[in-house]
Structures are given as C-alpha cells and as structure tokens.
Amino acid sequence: MEDIEHKYIEVNGLKLHVAEIGSGHSPAVVFLHGFPEIWYSWRHQMIAVAKAGYRAIAPDFRGYGLSDQPPQPEKTTFLDLTDDILALLDALSISKVFLVGKDFGSIIISQFVTLYKERVSGFIVMGVPFLPPQPLRFKQGLPEGFYISRFGEPGRAEADFGRLDAKTVVRNVYILFSRSEIPIASENQEIMDIVQPSTPLPPWFTEEDLAAYGALYENSGFRTALQVPYRSLHEQLNITDPTVHIPALFIKGEKDYFLKFPGIEDYIGSGGLKSLVPNLQIVNMPEGNHFVQEQLPGEVNELVLEFLTKNS
C-alpha cells in the first residue's frame, strides 16, 4: 500500500484525486469504483497488476473522496463522470486503456466503451454487468422500501445518513450490500436501521479498511454520491447501436444481491448480454458477493491478470 502514489489531476475544471502504482511506460489499467467504495476498494488489484508490469490508476470520481466537489452536485450525471475519465486519459497521455469497474463503475464503463471504443483495449466489470446506455428502471416491481427508491428520494437519505457519522454509514452499507438479499426497508423503517449496531463487519473487511473509507467519506460527504448513481438512473444517451465488440470479462459473484434485481438474471442468462458484448467471457464465482474484488482478492487478481495477458 505504501508504494501507491497519490496525485491531483485537473480534468474538466475539477481536480480529481488519483491513486497510481506502476511504470508510466507500461500498459495502463484504470479502475473505477462503485458506492460506497472509493479508489481504496482496488488496493489488492492495483498492487497485483503493477507487479505484473502494468500501470494501475484508480481515481476518486468527482464529488467522491479527495476529488473536488462539482459546483452543483445535484446536477451531476453519469456522462459527467464518463467524460472525466476521457479527460483523465488525455491528461495522462494514455491513448488506449484497459478499464476495470465495479457496481456503478461498470455503468460508467458501459457508457465509455459505447462512446469511446477506440480508446479501450478491453474491459472487466464486477457487481453489475455491461448495461446499454439507457434509463435504468430498477425500481419496477420492487417495494417502496427498496434502497434505490429511498436513496433516490431527495432529502430522505440525507436525513437517514445525517443521524450517523460517515464511517457508520459506510459500515452499514457494506454489511447490507454483502448480503445476498436486496436491501429493502419496511414501511416505517429507514435503510440505515436495517443494520443493527451489533452486526459484525464481513470477515474480509477490517476495521482498518472501514477507517480508511470513513475518512474519505468524511471529507466528501454523500451529496454527489446520492446523485450519481441513485438520482441519475433515468439518463438517456442517443446511441443507436450499443453493441460493443471489445474483449470483455464479467466476474459474477453468485451471491451478489444485484442478480435478484428484476430482469437481471434473464438478461445475463438468456443471451441478451452476450448479444451486446459478443466478445464477453463470464466467470461465475460461487461464493462471490457484491464486493467480490475485496472479498476474494486472490481469485479476482488471477482472473484480471489472465484477461490482461490474453488481450495485451
């Protein structure tokens, strides 16, 4: 961890915090985090790919961690974050890149490879598969207490999170998202109240890890994090053909609660996903949950390095 360097790079008028390890002349691998994650969620993968001869780069998205807040967090879009990655590559003089994403970082990759495919050598997604850039209707068919519905309601999550410190919010979300059931609150319950204070952290997530996340979210707060992803899922891009022929890998944790979202298993299993990404390999991890890259780092690192070697 001490070998990872930290810098600030100006993109689109904002300074993004970027963690980096590996030679500047090596093939670049850019890691894109989800929520409640941050650059730190890629610590195991960054060190592994750097040791294998790659340049590992993990930014905090705008409004997250140590990156600048956008001037109007409530107007931030997925496309803003996608364009930040393009500007980051340009600022670092990287003409072509491997992208690795998790959770809504996978949605950013889905946009990026559709819009800027000539810049991508290959991509890996976890937690969320490639999704064509279109409004995402995850709420349909799920109760009002579904966490995305609650987080998407302006003011409600702010009040819910505001009762706790940032570290406790991250702790609760990590516990909830590590389970195989979709987080749904009862009618008179808030999302944070689903987790009891006595509930232990997942065994692969240490108090030291929690302290690192807590400090970063203490700095940024949750304004932008609630906007993207939760309040930006309706975005529409005018893309006529979302098919992507770039080499791709989907690391699928079989115990990931996201697989229970309406239509997702069918999309993956019925050929819909493969029709959009013909050069896609899907690897099932029977014990994998939504945080598979932190839960099973050794196995994920092996898959990542195998993919990079094959497509370099």
PDB file of C-alpha atoms in Angstrom, residues 99-286:
ATOM      1  CA  LEU A  99     -10.916  -0.466 -17.843  1.00  0.00           C
ATOM      2  CA  VAL A 100     -11.960  -2.344 -14.706  1.00  0.00           C
ATOM      3  CA  GLY A 101     -15.191  -1.343 -12.967  1.00  0.00           C
ATOM      4  CA  LYS A 102     -17.450  -2.391 -10.139  1.00  0.00           C
ATOM      5  CA  ASP A 103     -21.077  -1.527  -9.307  1.00  0.00           C
ATOM      6  CA  PHE A 104     -21.914   1.843 -10.907  1.00  0.00           C
ATOM      7  CA  GLY A 105     -18.295   1.999 -12.134  1.00  0.00           C
ATOM      8  CA  SER A 106     -19.493  -0.715 -14.525  1.00  0.00           C
ATOM      9  CA  ILE A 107     -22.215   1.651 -15.759  1.00  0.00           C
ATOM     10  CA  ILE A 108     -19.564   4.308 -16.437  1.00  0.00           C
ATOM     11  CA  ILE A 109     -17.600   1.692 -18.391  1.00  0.00           C
ATOM     12  CA  SER A 110     -20.739   0.766 -20.342  1.00  0.00           C
ATOM     13  CA  GLN A 111     -21.071   4.411 -21.416  1.00  0.00           C
ATOM     14  CA  PHE A 112     -17.361   4.855 -22.071  1.00  0.00           C
ATOM     15  CA  VAL A 113     -16.890   1.788 -24.282  1.00  0.00           C
ATOM     16  CA  THR A 114     -20.019   2.700 -26.258  1.00  0.00           C
ATOM     17  CA  LEU A 115     -18.909   6.307 -26.837  1.00  0.00           C
ATOM     18  CA  TYR A 116     -15.113   5.966 -26.995  1.00  0.00           C
ATOM     19  CA  LYS A 117     -14.470   2.363 -28.031  1.00  0.00           C
ATOM     20  CA  GLU A 118     -11.292   3.292 -29.926  1.00  0.00           C
ATOM     21  CA  ARG A 119      -9.673   4.196 -26.573  1.00  0.00           C
ATOM     22  CA  VAL A 120     -10.278   0.797 -24.926  1.00  0.00           C
ATOM     23  CA  SER A 121      -8.207  -2.394 -25.277  1.00  0.00           C
ATOM     24  CA  GLY A 122     -10.566  -4.426 -23.097  1.00  0.00           C
ATOM     25  CA  PHE A 123     -12.796  -4.120 -20.047  1.00  0.00           C
ATOM     26  CA  ILE A 124     -13.697  -6.048 -16.916  1.00  0.00           C
ATOM     27  CA  VAL A 125     -16.855  -5.493 -14.862  1.00  0.00           C
ATOM     28  CA  MET A 126     -17.977  -6.860 -11.484  1.00  0.00           C
ATOM     29  CA  GLY A 127     -21.100  -6.419  -9.391  1.00  0.00           C
ATOM     30  CA  VAL A 128     -23.030  -5.030 -12.373  1.00  0.00           C
ATOM     31  CA  PRO A 129     -22.680  -6.344 -15.947  1.00  0.00           C
ATOM     32  CA  PHE A 130     -22.396  -4.214 -19.076  1.00  0.00           C
ATOM     33  CA  LEU A 131     -25.702  -2.346 -19.408  1.00  0.00           C
ATOM     34  CA  PRO A 132     -26.662  -0.496 -22.609  1.00  0.00           C
ATOM     35  CA  PRO A 133     -26.702   3.284 -22.000  1.00  0.00           C
ATOM     36  CA  GLN A 134     -30.425   3.872 -21.443  1.00  0.00           C
ATOM     37  CA  PRO A 135     -32.704   4.726 -18.495  1.00  0.00           C
ATOM     38  CA  LEU A 136     -32.365   2.008 -15.847  1.00  0.00           C
ATOM     39  CA  ARG A 137     -35.689   1.026 -14.310  1.00  0.00           C
ATOM     40  CA  PHE A 138     -34.508  -0.978 -11.336  1.00  0.00           C
ATOM     41  CA  LYS A 139     -37.405   0.180  -9.137  1.00  0.00           C
ATOM     42  CA  GLN A 140     -40.139  -1.545 -11.154  1.00  0.00           C
ATOM     43  CA  GLY A 141     -41.706  -4.435  -9.318  1.00  0.00           C
ATOM     44  CA  LEU A 142     -39.927  -3.752  -6.010  1.00  0.00           C
ATOM     45  CA  PRO A 143     -41.497  -2.344  -2.813  1.00  0.00           C
ATOM     46  CA  GLU A 144     -41.320   1.302  -1.779  1.00  0.00           C
ATOM     47  CA  GLY A 145     -38.650   0.407   0.817  1.00  0.00           C
ATOM     48  CA  PHE A 146     -36.178  -0.696  -1.896  1.00  0.00           C
ATOM     49  CA  TYR A 147     -32.919   1.101  -1.116  1.00  0.00           C
ATOM     50  CA  ILE A 148     -32.576   2.662  -4.601  1.00  0.00           C
ATOM     51  CA  SER A 149     -36.066   4.158  -4.275  1.00  0.00           C
ATOM     52  CA  ARG A 150     -35.199   5.538  -0.841  1.00  0.00           C
ATOM     53  CA  PHE A 151     -31.755   6.857  -1.862  1.00  0.00           C
ATOM     54  CA  GLY A 152     -33.332   8.409  -4.954  1.00  0.00           C
ATOM     55  CA  GLU A 153     -35.817  10.473  -2.937  1.00  0.00           C
ATOM     56  CA  PRO A 154     -34.268  13.932  -2.368  1.00  0.00           C
ATOM     57  CA  GLY A 155     -33.790  14.622   1.310  1.00  0.00           C
ATOM     58  CA  ARG A 156     -34.687  11.194   2.640  1.00  0.00           C
ATOM     59  CA  ALA A 157     -31.256   9.547   2.515  1.00  0.00           C
ATOM     60  CA  GLU A 158     -29.670  12.813   3.644  1.00  0.00           C
ATOM     61  CA  ALA A 159     -31.823  12.693   6.788  1.00  0.00           C
ATOM     62  CA  ASP A 160     -31.205   8.974   7.249  1.00  0.00           C
ATOM     63  CA  PHE A 161     -27.417   9.251   6.835  1.00  0.00           C
ATOM     64  CA  GLY A 162     -27.288  12.528   8.772  1.00  0.00           C
ATOM     65  CA  ARG A 163     -28.099  10.769  12.064  1.00  0.00           C
ATOM     66  CA  LEU A 164     -24.784   8.893  11.845  1.00  0.00           C
ATOM     67  CA  ASP A 165     -21.137   9.635  11.141  1.00  0.00           C
ATOM     68  CA  ALA A 166     -19.740   8.807   7.690  1.00  0.00           C
ATOM     69  CA  LYS A 167     -17.864   5.757   8.963  1.00  0.00           C
ATOM     70  CA  THR A 168     -21.071   4.208  10.325  1.00  0.00           C
ATOM     71  CA  VAL A 169     -22.948   4.893   7.079  1.00  0.00           C
ATOM     72  CA  VAL A 170     -20.219   3.094   5.103  1.00  0.00           C
ATOM     73  CA  ARG A 171     -20.192   0.257   7.649  1.00  0.00           C
ATOM     74  CA  ASN A 172     -23.949  -0.243   7.334  1.00  0.00           C
ATOM     75  CA  VAL A 173     -23.937  -0.136   3.529  1.00  0.00           C
ATOM     76  CA  TYR A 174     -21.047  -2.621   3.345  1.00  0.00           C
ATOM     77  CA  ILE A 175     -22.950  -5.016   5.603  1.00  0.00           C
ATOM     78  CA  LEU A 176     -26.186  -4.605   3.612  1.00  0.00           C
ATOM     79  CA  PHE A 177     -24.555  -4.947   0.191  1.00  0.00           C
ATOM     80  CA  SER A 178     -22.524  -8.008   1.290  1.00  0.00           C
ATOM     81  CA  ARG A 179     -25.719  -9.994   1.752  1.00  0.00           C
ATOM     82  CA  SER A 180     -27.420 -11.992  -0.981  1.00  0.00           C
ATOM     83  CA  GLU A 181     -30.807 -10.343  -0.377  1.00  0.00           C
ATOM     84  CA  ILE A 182     -31.806  -6.977  -1.875  1.00  0.00           C
ATOM     85  CA  PRO A 183     -31.844  -4.309   0.885  1.00  0.00           C
ATOM     86  CA  ILE A 184     -35.494  -3.357   1.430  1.00  0.00           C
ATOM     87  CA  ALA A 185     -36.753  -1.422   4.461  1.00  0.00           C
ATOM     88  CA  SER A 186     -40.206  -1.888   5.924  1.00  0.00           C
ATOM     89  CA  GLU A 187     -42.716   0.946   5.619  1.00  0.00           C
ATOM     90  CA  ASN A 188     -41.820   2.669   8.906  1.00  0.00           C
ATOM     91  CA  GLN A 189     -38.093   1.914   8.795  1.00  0.00           C
ATOM     92  CA  GLU A 190     -35.147   3.762   7.269  1.00  0.00           C
ATOM     93  CA  ILE A 191     -32.407   1.961   5.317  1.00  0.00           C
ATOM     94  CA  MET A 192     -29.753   2.616   7.979  1.00  0.00           C
ATOM     95  CA  ASP A 193     -31.999   0.975  10.591  1.00  0.00           C
ATOM     96  CA  ILE A 194     -31.963  -2.384   8.787  1.00  0.00           C
ATOM     97  CA  VAL A 195     -28.467  -2.991  10.224  1.00  0.00           C
ATOM     98  CA  GLN A 196     -28.202  -3.472  13.973  1.00  0.00           C
ATOM     99  CA  PRO A 197     -25.230  -1.731  15.686  1.00  0.00           C
ATOM    100  CA  SER A 198     -24.045  -5.135  16.968  1.00  0.00           C
ATOM    101  CA  THR A 199     -23.866  -6.672  13.467  1.00  0.00           C
ATOM    102  CA  PRO A 200     -20.227  -7.573  12.705  1.00  0.00           C
ATOM    103  CA  LEU A 201     -18.392  -6.433   9.606  1.00  0.00           C
ATOM    104  CA  PRO A 202     -17.855  -9.031   6.871  1.00  0.00           C
ATOM    105  CA  PRO A 203     -14.797 -11.154   7.808  1.00  0.00           C
ATOM    106  CA  TRP A 204     -12.758  -9.883   4.826  1.00  0.00           C
ATOM    107  CA  PHE A 205     -13.354  -6.205   5.722  1.00  0.00           C
ATOM    108  CA  THR A 206     -11.229  -4.927   8.595  1.00  0.00           C
ATOM    109  CA  GLU A 207     -11.658  -2.035  10.998  1.00  0.00           C
ATOM    110  CA  GLU A 208      -8.619  -0.504   9.300  1.00  0.00           C
ATOM    111  CA  ASP A 209     -10.409  -0.712   5.943  1.00  0.00           C
ATOM    112  CA  LEU A 210     -13.502   0.873   7.462  1.00  0.00           C
ATOM    113  CA  ALA A 211     -11.436   3.703   8.945  1.00  0.00           C
ATOM    114  CA  ALA A 212      -9.909   4.404   5.501  1.00  0.00           C
ATOM    115  CA  TYR A 213     -13.338   4.585   3.865  1.00  0.00           C
ATOM    116  CA  GLY A 214     -14.807   6.580   6.734  1.00  0.00           C
ATOM    117  CA  ALA A 215     -12.102   9.256   6.485  1.00  0.00           C
ATOM    118  CA  LEU A 216     -12.615   9.635   2.729  1.00  0.00           C
ATOM    119  CA  TYR A 217     -16.405   9.972   3.002  1.00  0.00           C
ATOM    120  CA  GLU A 218     -15.993  12.270   5.997  1.00  0.00           C
ATOM    121  CA  ASN A 219     -14.143  14.518   3.577  1.00  0.00           C
ATOM    122  CA  SER A 220     -16.586  14.320   0.646  1.00  0.00           C
ATOM    123  CA  GLY A 221     -19.930  13.654   2.319  1.00  0.00           C
ATOM    124  CA  PHE A 222     -22.658  11.965   0.290  1.00  0.00           C
ATOM    125  CA  ARG A 223     -24.172  14.769  -1.829  1.00  0.00           C
ATOM    126  CA  THR A 224     -22.629  13.704  -5.125  1.00  0.00           C
ATOM    127  CA  ALA A 225     -22.723  10.005  -4.176  1.00  0.00           C
ATOM    128  CA  LEU A 226     -26.514  10.120  -3.828  1.00  0.00           C
ATOM    129  CA  GLN A 227     -26.874  11.967  -7.130  1.00  0.00           C
ATOM    130  CA  VAL A 228     -24.698   9.529  -9.089  1.00  0.00           C
ATOM    131  CA  PRO A 229     -25.690   6.764  -9.140  1.00  0.00           C
ATOM    132  CA  TYR A 230     -29.081   6.884  -7.423  1.00  0.00           C
ATOM    133  CA  ARG A 231     -30.686  10.017  -8.845  1.00  0.00           C
ATOM    134  CA  SER A 232     -29.237   9.748 -12.356  1.00  0.00           C
ATOM    135  CA  LEU A 233     -30.556   6.349 -13.435  1.00  0.00           C
ATOM    136  CA  HIS A 234     -33.085   7.955 -15.811  1.00  0.00           C
ATOM    137  CA  GLU A 235     -30.360   9.379 -18.101  1.00  0.00           C
ATOM    138  CA  GLN A 236     -30.808   8.845 -21.822  1.00  0.00           C
ATOM    139  CA  LEU A 237     -27.947   8.817 -24.334  1.00  0.00           C
ATOM    140  CA  ASN A 238     -28.755   8.956 -28.030  1.00  0.00           C
ATOM    141  CA  ILE A 239     -26.916   5.818 -29.073  1.00  0.00           C
ATOM    142  CA  THR A 240     -28.426   3.889 -31.969  1.00  0.00           C
ATOM    143  CA  ASP A 241     -26.293   0.744 -31.659  1.00  0.00           C
ATOM    144  CA  PRO A 242     -24.980  -0.118 -28.176  1.00  0.00           C
ATOM    145  CA  THR A 243     -23.184  -3.281 -29.376  1.00  0.00           C
ATOM    146  CA  VAL A 244     -19.536  -3.383 -28.281  1.00  0.00           C
ATOM    147  CA  HIS A 245     -17.001  -5.766 -29.856  1.00  0.00           C
ATOM    148  CA  ILE A 246     -14.167  -5.053 -27.397  1.00  0.00           C
ATOM    149  CA  PRO A 247     -12.804  -8.047 -25.397  1.00  0.00           C
ATOM    150  CA  ALA A 248     -14.636  -8.140 -22.069  1.00  0.00           C
ATOM    151  CA  LEU A 249     -14.896 -10.122 -18.847  1.00  0.00           C
ATOM    152  CA  PHE A 250     -17.782 -10.189 -16.364  1.00  0.00           C
ATOM    153  CA  ILE A 251     -16.789 -11.569 -12.948  1.00  0.00           C
ATOM    154  CA  LYS A 252     -20.112 -12.673 -11.488  1.00  0.00           C
ATOM    155  CA  GLY A 253     -20.481 -13.382  -7.785  1.00  0.00           C
ATOM    156  CA  GLU A 254     -23.262 -15.948  -7.437  1.00  0.00           C
ATOM    157  CA  LYS A 255     -24.256 -14.488  -4.026  1.00  0.00           C
ATOM    158  CA  ASP A 256     -24.433 -10.904  -5.315  1.00  0.00           C
ATOM    159  CA  TYR A 257     -27.799  -9.362  -4.391  1.00  0.00           C
ATOM    160  CA  PHE A 258     -27.793  -7.385  -7.661  1.00  0.00           C
ATOM    161  CA  LEU A 259     -28.566 -10.595  -9.556  1.00  0.00           C
ATOM    162  CA  LYS A 260     -32.017 -10.516  -7.906  1.00  0.00           C
ATOM    163  CA  PHE A 261     -32.919  -7.170  -9.469  1.00  0.00           C
ATOM    164  CA  PRO A 262     -35.892  -7.599 -11.833  1.00  0.00           C
ATOM    165  CA  GLY A 263     -34.783  -8.901 -15.235  1.00  0.00           C
ATOM    166  CA  ILE A 264     -31.052  -9.132 -14.498  1.00  0.00           C
ATOM    167  CA  GLU A 265     -30.671 -12.929 -14.359  1.00  0.00           C
ATOM    168  CA  ASP A 266     -32.718 -13.203 -17.553  1.00  0.00           C
ATOM    169  CA  TYR A 267     -30.616 -10.509 -19.269  1.00  0.00           C
ATOM    170  CA  ILE A 268     -27.415 -12.374 -18.382  1.00  0.00           C
ATOM    171  CA  GLY A 269     -28.661 -15.924 -18.925  1.00  0.00           C
ATOM    172  CA  SER A 270     -30.895 -15.585 -21.983  1.00  0.00           C
ATOM    173  CA  GLY A 271     -28.218 -14.192 -24.281  1.00  0.00           C
ATOM    174  CA  GLY A 272     -29.194 -10.512 -24.084  1.00  0.00           C
ATOM    175  CA  LEU A 273     -25.877  -9.529 -22.532  1.00  0.00           C
ATOM    176  CA  LYS A 274     -23.787 -11.622 -24.946  1.00  0.00           C
ATOM    177  CA  SER A 275     -25.660 -10.177 -27.929  1.00  0.00           C
ATOM    178  CA  LEU A 276     -24.496  -6.678 -26.911  1.00  0.00           C
ATOM    179  CA  VAL A 277     -20.943  -7.753 -25.986  1.00  0.00           C
ATOM    180  CA  PRO A 278     -20.125 -10.677 -28.317  1.00  0.00           C
ATOM    181  CA  ASN A 279     -16.508 -10.973 -27.087  1.00  0.00           C
ATOM    182  CA  LEU A 280     -17.591 -11.349 -23.456  1.00  0.00           C
ATOM    183  CA  GLN A 281     -16.408 -14.069 -21.092  1.00  0.00           C
ATOM    184  CA  ILE A 282     -18.484 -14.661 -17.953  1.00  0.00           C
ATOM    185  CA  VAL A 283     -16.798 -16.246 -14.931  1.00  0.00           C
ATOM    186  CA  ASN A 284     -19.021 -17.405 -12.059  1.00  0.00           C
ATOM    187  CA  MET A 285     -17.658 -17.244  -8.520  1.00  0.00           C
ATOM    188  CA  PRO A 286     -19.934 -19.459  -6.372  1.00  0.00           C
TER     189      PRO A 286
END
